[in-house]
Short mmCIF file of C-alpha atoms and ligand atoms in Angstrom, two decimals:
data_model
loop_
_atom_site.label_atom_id
_atom_site.label_comp_id
_atom_site.label_asym_id
_atom_site.label_seq_id
_atom_site.Cartn_x
_atom_site.Cartn_y
_atom_site.Cartn_z
CA MET A 1 67.94 7.74 -26.44
CA LEU A 2 69.49 5.09 -24.23
CA LEU A 3 67.86 6.59 -21.17
CA GLU A 4 64.47 7.28 -22.68
CA PRO A 5 62.91 3.84 -22.10
CA PHE A 6 63.82 4.15 -18.44
CA ASN A 7 62.14 7.50 -17.87
CA PRO A 8 65.22 8.96 -16.23
CA LEU A 9 63.39 12.03 -15.02
CA SER A 10 61.58 9.84 -12.58
CA CYS A 11 65.07 9.51 -11.12
CA TRP A 12 65.11 5.77 -11.41
CA ASN A 13 62.70 5.08 -8.66
CA SER A 14 64.58 2.16 -7.23
CA GLY A 15 63.43 3.18 -3.80
CA GLY A 16 66.82 4.65 -2.92
CA LEU A 17 67.96 8.24 -2.84
CA VAL A 18 69.74 8.28 -6.14
CA GLY A 19 71.61 11.52 -6.55
CA GLN A 20 71.07 12.62 -2.98
CA ASN A 21 73.71 12.87 -0.24
CA TYR A 22 76.15 14.60 -2.56
CA SER A 23 78.58 14.79 0.26
CA GLU A 24 80.79 16.33 -2.06
CA SER A 25 79.28 13.35 -3.62
CA MET A 26 76.39 12.80 -6.13
CA ALA A 27 74.73 10.34 -8.37
CA PHE A 28 72.14 9.04 -10.70
CA PRO A 29 73.05 5.55 -11.81
CA ASN A 30 72.44 5.80 -15.50
CA TRP A 31 74.46 3.58 -17.73
CA LEU A 32 76.89 6.12 -19.04
CA ILE A 33 77.57 8.59 -16.34
CA ILE A 34 78.10 7.80 -12.74
CA LEU A 35 78.87 10.86 -10.69
CA THR A 36 79.06 11.26 -6.98
CA TRP A 37 78.55 13.89 -4.17
CA GLU A 38 79.24 14.39 -0.49
CA SER A 39 82.44 16.30 -0.39
CA ILE A 40 85.03 17.83 1.85
CA PHE A 41 85.99 21.50 1.78
CA GLU A 42 89.28 23.22 2.18
CA THR A 43 90.60 26.70 2.75
CA GLY A 44 93.77 28.21 4.19
CA ILE A 45 95.89 31.25 4.90
CA CYS A 46 99.06 32.29 3.03
CA PHE A 47 101.92 33.83 5.03
CA GLU A 48 104.82 35.73 3.50
CA VAL A 49 108.15 34.08 4.37
CA LYS A 50 111.42 35.78 5.32
CA ASP A 51 113.58 37.22 2.55
CA GLY A 52 115.95 34.71 1.01
CA LEU A 53 113.71 31.67 1.48
CA VAL A 54 112.89 29.96 -1.79
CA THR A 55 109.32 28.85 -2.36
CA ALA A 56 107.34 27.70 -5.40
CA ASP A 57 105.83 31.18 -5.96
CA GLY A 58 108.22 32.00 -8.82
CA MET A 59 107.21 28.84 -10.63
CA LEU A 60 103.52 29.45 -10.05
CA ARG A 61 103.96 32.92 -11.55
CA GLN A 62 105.83 31.25 -14.46
CA GLU A 63 108.89 33.45 -13.94
CA PRO A 64 111.63 32.42 -16.44
CA ASP A 65 114.44 32.29 -13.82
CA ALA A 66 112.44 30.12 -11.46
CA MET A 67 111.35 27.81 -14.29
CA GLN A 68 114.94 27.49 -15.53
CA THR A 69 116.33 26.69 -12.06
CA ALA A 70 113.64 24.09 -11.45
CA THR A 71 114.20 22.51 -14.85
CA GLN A 72 118.00 22.38 -14.39
CA LEU A 73 117.71 20.86 -10.91
CA TYR A 74 115.35 18.22 -12.15
CA ALA A 75 117.30 17.44 -15.34
CA GLY A 76 120.65 17.30 -13.53
CA HIS A 77 119.76 15.77 -10.17
CA GLN A 78 116.07 14.70 -10.28
CA THR A 79 115.45 17.11 -7.44
CA GLY A 80 114.06 20.62 -6.87
CA LEU A 81 110.52 21.93 -7.08
CA LEU A 82 109.63 19.83 -10.13
CA ALA A 83 110.35 16.71 -8.06
CA ALA A 84 108.25 17.92 -5.12
CA ALA A 85 104.62 17.23 -4.30
CA GLY A 86 102.19 20.14 -4.08
CA TRP A 87 100.82 19.80 -0.56
CA SER A 88 103.89 18.84 1.43
CA SER A 89 102.66 17.85 4.90
CA HIS A 90 99.45 16.58 6.43
CA ALA A 91 98.31 16.42 10.06
CA PHE A 92 94.99 14.88 11.10
CA VAL A 93 93.66 16.47 14.29
CA PRO A 94 90.49 16.15 16.42
CA VAL A 95 88.81 19.59 16.52
CA LEU A 96 88.16 19.27 20.25
CA ASP A 97 91.82 18.76 20.87
CA PHE A 98 93.53 21.81 19.39
CA PRO A 99 96.37 22.67 21.76
CA SER A 100 96.09 26.10 23.41
CA GLU A 101 92.66 26.72 21.84
CA PRO A 102 89.48 27.06 23.93
CA ASP A 103 87.64 23.83 24.74
CA ARG A 104 84.79 23.78 22.23
CA GLN A 105 82.84 20.83 23.61
CA MET A 106 79.95 22.88 25.01
CA GLU A 107 79.72 24.99 21.85
CA LEU A 108 79.66 21.87 19.72
CA GLN A 109 76.88 20.38 21.80
CA LYS A 110 74.83 23.59 21.56
CA ILE A 111 75.17 23.64 17.78
CA PHE A 112 74.08 20.01 17.50
CA GLU A 113 71.05 20.72 19.65
CA ARG A 114 70.19 23.90 17.78
CA TYR A 115 70.43 22.31 14.34
CA PRO A 116 69.10 18.74 14.62
CA PRO A 117 69.25 16.57 11.49
CA GLU A 118 66.49 16.83 8.93
CA THR A 119 64.52 13.70 8.15
CA GLY A 120 66.67 11.47 5.99
CA ASP A 121 69.93 13.08 7.11
CA GLU A 122 70.18 11.26 10.44
CA PHE A 123 72.74 8.67 9.34
CA GLN A 124 75.34 11.17 8.14
CA PHE A 125 74.58 13.66 10.90
CA ASN A 126 75.00 11.09 13.68
CA PHE A 127 78.19 9.78 12.15
CA VAL A 128 79.72 13.26 11.85
CA ARG A 129 78.64 14.05 15.40
CA SER A 130 80.32 10.90 16.73
CA VAL A 131 83.57 11.87 14.98
CA LEU A 132 83.55 15.50 16.09
CA GLU A 133 82.80 14.62 19.71
CA ASP A 134 85.61 12.08 19.94
CA ARG A 135 88.90 13.58 21.11
CA GLU A 136 90.77 10.55 19.79
CA VAL A 137 89.44 10.71 16.23
CA ALA A 138 90.70 13.12 13.57
CA SER A 139 88.00 15.48 12.32
CA SER A 140 90.14 18.08 10.54
CA THR A 141 93.27 18.12 8.44
CA PHE A 142 96.04 20.70 8.30
CA LEU A 143 98.46 20.78 5.41
CA SER A 144 101.12 23.02 3.95
CA PHE A 145 101.88 24.23 0.46
CA PRO A 146 105.18 25.97 -0.36
CA ALA A 147 103.65 28.98 -2.14
CA GLN A 148 100.68 31.33 -2.07
CA CYS A 149 97.18 30.45 -3.30
CA ASN A 150 94.69 33.03 -4.48
CA LEU A 151 91.72 31.67 -2.60
CA HIS A 152 89.48 34.51 -3.74
CA ALA A 153 89.96 33.75 -7.43
CA ASP A 154 88.17 31.08 -9.43
CA PHE A 155 91.54 29.35 -9.80
CA PHE A 156 94.11 29.58 -7.04
CA THR A 157 97.12 30.38 -9.25
CA LYS A 158 95.39 33.39 -10.81
CA ASP A 159 96.56 37.00 -10.15
CA LEU A 160 99.36 36.08 -7.73
CA GLN A 161 101.20 38.73 -5.71
CA PRO A 162 104.95 39.28 -5.85
CA GLY A 163 106.90 37.74 -2.95
CA ASN A 164 107.37 34.34 -1.39
CA PHE A 165 104.74 32.62 0.75
CA ILE A 166 103.76 29.44 2.49
CA THR A 167 100.11 28.36 2.67
CA ILE A 168 98.72 26.48 5.64
CA GLY A 169 95.51 24.81 4.56
CA THR A 170 92.75 23.07 6.44
CA ILE A 171 90.21 20.49 5.35
CA GLN A 172 87.06 19.54 7.16
CA VAL A 173 87.18 15.80 6.72
CA HIS A 174 83.57 14.93 7.60
CA PRO A 175 81.14 17.76 6.78
CA VAL A 176 77.45 17.68 7.66
CA SER A 177 76.39 19.60 4.55
CA SER A 178 75.48 17.42 1.62
CA GLY A 179 74.10 18.18 -1.82
CA SER A 180 72.52 16.46 -4.78
CA PHE A 181 73.28 15.59 -8.36
CA HIS A 182 70.50 14.74 -10.80
CA ILE A 183 70.06 14.42 -14.51
CA SER A 184 68.02 17.22 -15.99
CA SER A 185 66.61 15.63 -19.11
CA PRO A 186 66.29 12.30 -20.97
CA ASP A 187 69.02 13.64 -23.25
CA PRO A 188 72.21 11.85 -22.12
CA VAL A 189 74.45 14.80 -23.08
CA ALA A 190 72.37 17.43 -21.28
CA ALA A 191 74.17 18.98 -18.32
CA PRO A 192 73.10 17.52 -14.97
CA ILE A 193 71.83 19.65 -12.12
CA ILE A 194 74.51 19.78 -9.44
CA ASP A 195 73.78 21.38 -6.11
CA PRO A 196 76.71 20.72 -3.77
CA ARG A 197 75.27 22.88 -0.96
CA TYR A 198 78.76 23.42 0.41
CA LEU A 199 78.79 24.91 3.91
CA SER A 200 74.99 24.91 3.95
CA HIS A 201 74.98 23.53 7.50
CA PRO A 202 76.06 26.14 10.10
CA LEU A 203 78.16 23.52 11.88
CA ASP A 204 80.49 23.25 8.89
CA VAL A 205 81.09 27.01 8.89
CA GLU A 206 81.82 26.91 12.60
CA ILE A 207 84.30 24.04 12.36
CA MET A 208 86.12 25.75 9.49
CA ALA A 209 86.28 28.96 11.52
CA TRP A 210 87.84 27.08 14.45
CA CYS A 211 90.36 25.46 12.11
CA LEU A 212 91.26 28.84 10.58
CA GLN A 213 91.86 30.28 14.02
CA PHE A 214 94.08 27.31 14.79
CA ILE A 215 96.14 28.08 11.66
CA GLU A 216 96.97 31.43 13.27
CA LYS A 217 98.30 29.46 16.27
CA ILE A 218 100.36 27.18 14.04
CA ALA A 219 101.94 30.22 12.37
CA GLU A 220 102.86 31.67 15.77
CA THR A 221 104.60 28.45 16.80
CA GLU A 222 108.27 27.62 16.40
CA PRO A 223 110.05 26.49 14.32
CA LEU A 224 107.63 27.74 11.64
CA LYS A 225 107.33 31.19 13.25
CA SER A 226 111.00 31.98 12.55
CA LEU A 227 110.52 31.31 8.84
CA LEU A 228 107.70 33.84 8.45
CA LYS A 229 108.30 37.53 7.86
CA PRO A 230 107.13 39.54 10.90
CA GLY A 231 104.23 41.72 9.73
CA GLY A 232 104.50 40.10 6.29
CA LYS A 233 101.82 40.09 3.64
CA ARG A 234 99.01 37.57 3.44
CA ASN A 235 96.91 36.40 0.54
CA HIS A 236 94.10 38.89 1.15
CA PRO A 237 93.25 41.80 3.46
CA THR A 238 90.60 39.58 5.12
CA ALA A 239 93.05 36.74 5.86
CA TYR A 240 93.35 37.67 9.56
CA MET A 241 91.28 35.51 11.93
CA GLU A 242 90.97 38.13 14.64
CA ASP A 243 87.71 36.75 15.97
CA LEU A 244 85.30 33.96 15.16
CA GLU A 245 83.06 36.14 13.01
CA ALA A 246 86.02 37.17 10.83
CA ALA A 247 86.99 33.50 10.53
CA ARG A 248 83.42 32.49 9.61
CA ASP A 249 83.27 35.17 6.90
CA TYR A 250 86.64 34.13 5.55
CA ALA A 251 85.54 30.47 5.46
CA ARG A 252 82.36 31.34 3.59
CA THR A 253 84.30 33.42 1.03
CA THR A 254 87.23 31.12 0.41
CA ALA A 255 86.32 27.48 1.11
CA SER A 256 86.13 25.28 -1.93
CA THR A 257 85.89 21.62 -2.75
CA SER A 258 88.72 19.16 -2.19
CA PHE A 259 87.38 17.01 -5.05
CA HIS A 260 86.42 13.95 -3.04
CA PRO A 261 82.74 13.57 -3.88
CA VAL A 262 80.99 10.38 -2.77
CA SER A 263 77.72 8.88 -1.64
CA THR A 264 75.04 9.48 -4.27
CA CYS A 265 74.57 5.77 -4.87
CA ALA A 266 75.17 4.82 -1.28
CA MET A 267 75.56 1.20 -0.23
CA LEU A 268 72.96 1.30 2.50
CA PRO A 269 69.76 -0.63 3.24
CA ARG A 270 67.03 0.50 0.86
CA GLU A 271 64.85 1.85 3.67
CA LYS A 272 67.74 4.13 4.72
CA GLY A 273 68.04 5.64 1.27
CA GLY A 274 70.56 3.18 -0.13
CA VAL A 275 70.89 2.76 -3.89
CA VAL A 276 73.06 -0.38 -4.15
CA ASN A 277 73.24 -3.50 -2.01
CA GLU A 278 76.39 -5.10 -0.60
CA ARG A 279 77.03 -6.73 -3.99
CA LEU A 280 76.92 -3.30 -5.70
CA ILE A 281 73.63 -4.18 -7.41
CA VAL A 282 71.14 -1.33 -7.81
CA TYR A 283 67.97 -2.04 -5.84
CA GLY A 284 65.10 -2.96 -8.10
CA THR A 285 67.41 -4.58 -10.66
CA THR A 286 69.03 -7.97 -10.81
CA ASN A 287 72.24 -7.24 -12.65
CA LEU A 288 73.00 -3.51 -12.79
CA ARG A 289 75.99 -2.59 -10.65
CA VAL A 290 77.65 0.66 -9.70
CA VAL A 291 81.41 0.47 -9.24
CA ASN A 292 82.82 3.83 -8.24
CA ALA A 293 83.14 6.35 -5.42
CA SER A 294 79.41 7.05 -5.37
CA VAL A 295 78.70 3.84 -3.43
CA MET A 296 80.73 5.06 -0.46
CA VAL A 297 78.37 6.00 2.33
CA ILE A 298 80.73 8.42 4.00
CA ILE A 299 83.89 10.11 2.80
CA PRO A 300 87.03 8.24 3.79
CA ARG A 301 89.08 10.33 6.19
CA GLY A 302 92.19 10.43 4.03
CA ASN A 303 92.45 10.74 0.27
CA ILE A 304 89.88 8.52 -1.33
CA GLN A 305 91.52 7.10 -4.44
CA SER A 306 92.79 3.98 -2.65
CA SER A 307 89.22 3.27 -1.48
CA VAL A 308 88.01 3.59 -5.08
CA TYR A 309 90.58 0.98 -6.08
CA ALA A 310 89.43 -1.25 -3.21
CA ILE A 311 85.83 -1.08 -4.45
CA ALA A 312 86.97 -1.98 -7.96
CA GLU A 313 89.04 -4.89 -6.63
CA ARG A 314 86.06 -6.06 -4.64
CA ALA A 315 83.80 -5.86 -7.68
CA ALA A 316 86.30 -7.87 -9.68
CA ASP A 317 86.42 -10.51 -6.98
CA THR A 318 84.63 -13.59 -8.18
CA LYS A 319 82.53 -13.93 -5.04
CA VAL A 320 81.05 -10.43 -5.29
CA GLY A 321 81.80 -9.76 -8.94
CA PHE A 322 79.61 -9.95 -11.96
CA LYS A 323 79.25 -12.28 -14.88
CA ARG A 324 80.20 -11.09 -18.34
CA SER A 325 76.51 -10.90 -19.26
CA GLU A 326 75.76 -8.41 -16.47
CA ASN A 327 75.66 -4.67 -16.97
CA CYS A 328 78.07 -2.59 -15.02
CA ALA A 329 78.53 1.17 -14.85
CA PHE A 330 82.22 1.63 -14.25
CA GLY A 331 83.66 4.80 -12.87
CA LEU A 332 87.20 3.52 -13.15
C1 FAD B 401 91.47 17.80 -9.19
C2 FAD B 401 91.33 16.53 -8.39
C3 FAD B 401 92.33 16.15 -7.53
C4 FAD B 401 92.20 14.97 -6.80
N1 FAD B 401 93.22 14.61 -5.98
C5 FAD B 401 93.15 13.44 -5.34
C6 FAD B 401 94.26 12.98 -4.56
O1 FAD B 401 95.28 13.63 -4.47
N2 FAD B 401 94.13 11.81 -3.89
C7 FAD B 401 92.99 11.05 -3.95
O2 FAD B 401 92.93 10.00 -3.33
N3 FAD B 401 91.93 11.46 -4.70
C8 FAD B 401 91.99 12.62 -5.39
N4 FAD B 401 90.93 13.03 -6.14
C9 FAD B 401 89.69 12.23 -6.10
C10 FAD B 401 89.76 11.00 -7.01
O3 FAD B 401 90.34 11.35 -8.25
C11 FAD B 401 88.30 10.51 -7.23
O4 FAD B 401 87.72 10.29 -5.99
C12 FAD B 401 88.26 9.23 -8.01
O5 FAD B 401 88.88 9.37 -9.27
C13 FAD B 401 86.81 8.82 -8.22
O6 FAD B 401 86.79 7.66 -8.98
P1 FAD B 401 85.50 7.24 -9.76
O7 FAD B 401 85.82 5.93 -10.39
O8 FAD B 401 84.31 7.28 -8.86
O9 FAD B 401 85.25 8.37 -10.84
P2 FAD B 401 86.24 8.90 -12.01
O10 FAD B 401 87.67 8.63 -11.69
O11 FAD B 401 85.79 10.31 -12.27
O12 FAD B 401 85.87 7.99 -13.25
C14 FAD B 401 84.71 8.24 -14.04
C15 FAD B 401 85.02 7.69 -15.40
O13 FAD B 401 83.81 7.64 -16.17
C16 FAD B 401 84.11 8.16 -17.45
N5 FAD B 401 82.88 8.69 -18.00
C17 FAD B 401 82.19 9.79 -17.63
N6 FAD B 401 81.10 9.93 -18.37
C18 FAD B 401 81.08 8.91 -19.22
C19 FAD B 401 80.16 8.50 -20.25
N7 FAD B 401 79.08 9.19 -20.53
N8 FAD B 401 80.45 7.39 -20.92
C20 FAD B 401 81.57 6.64 -20.61
N9 FAD B 401 82.46 7.00 -19.67
C21 FAD B 401 82.20 8.11 -18.97
C22 FAD B 401 85.14 9.23 -17.23
O14 FAD B 401 85.86 9.49 -18.41
C23 FAD B 401 86.01 8.58 -16.16
O15 FAD B 401 87.01 7.76 -16.72
C24 FAD B 401 91.03 14.18 -6.91
C25 FAD B 401 90.03 14.56 -7.80
C26 FAD B 401 90.17 15.71 -8.54
C27 FAD B 401 89.08 16.09 -9.51
#
């Protein structure tokens, strides 16, 4: 009812690309729901560790002994697995600079030439290209998790194997693939149409495959190597990156979102598909603002929550902020 007078199915023709660029990011700026979409993807490989090493697998399998030990350690000493973070280490690495991996510069160039940007995608494409081609700028993340993940299940703690594992994950921090997020009906409670188009650009599959192959190198490197069981189990029979094709297939089967969607109400000039101006006002309106992750044009390289807070702080700033009488769609 609220949306009806505005003919939402016309996608709020403000001149911008509302709902496009879901880079794990989306958005249609209606007054009640602001969603976003250009997003990063992650995958990884789980390696069985040597006997005697304690991991979080017992807790993930909800084994009574493991739960009791963790509870006692936390209650008595505020330590143990209940006091630990999930992902326990992060490294940000340029993909052209993986030690002891082949130099991929020529391959990267060939892929860029073979798959030029489509009209309207140039901004994101050129940005991602500039990051990937720079040996000084991080374009992938590697992280570790002290347990196995079932990357073939719809939830990664489902149907876990016996044994103790460590997972080395990888995230592609600036993908080329982007999707869309649009309302489907004037009914405000009707489900939106979300098309994330994850890994739809061949470059993203290739980068993930390179990163997966690099995980094999990390696992063969000391001191981590000595913690892993020689010939130990992995999370899946396909979790061996013997060649690039195997790594590509594994990436396609296992990669999933890292939950950092942005960019569907991008703060860009209108003629470049922007939805809000530098004061967060939706083009074509005088006082409707969007204050959430959807205004980000590209995904921040690290975790994005602090950037969301920065946008909110900026909106609250009196110079850029809004008067009480103005409308504002808050995502915070
Ligand atoms: C599982 C998961 C893990 C994450 N982990 C991290 C992390 O470790 N680090 C990090 O930096 N980021 C993380 N993120 C991303 C981060 O949480 C988001 O980027 C951030 O919360 C986005 O903020 P937002 O304000 O744009 O949207 P949101 O935080 O989603 O806020 C939207 C708000 O709008 C409200 N809302 C929705 N519909 C309506 C409606 N019809 N009427 C009124 N209100 C409505 C919602 O209730 C919600 O409060 C994670 C996200 C997820 C999902």
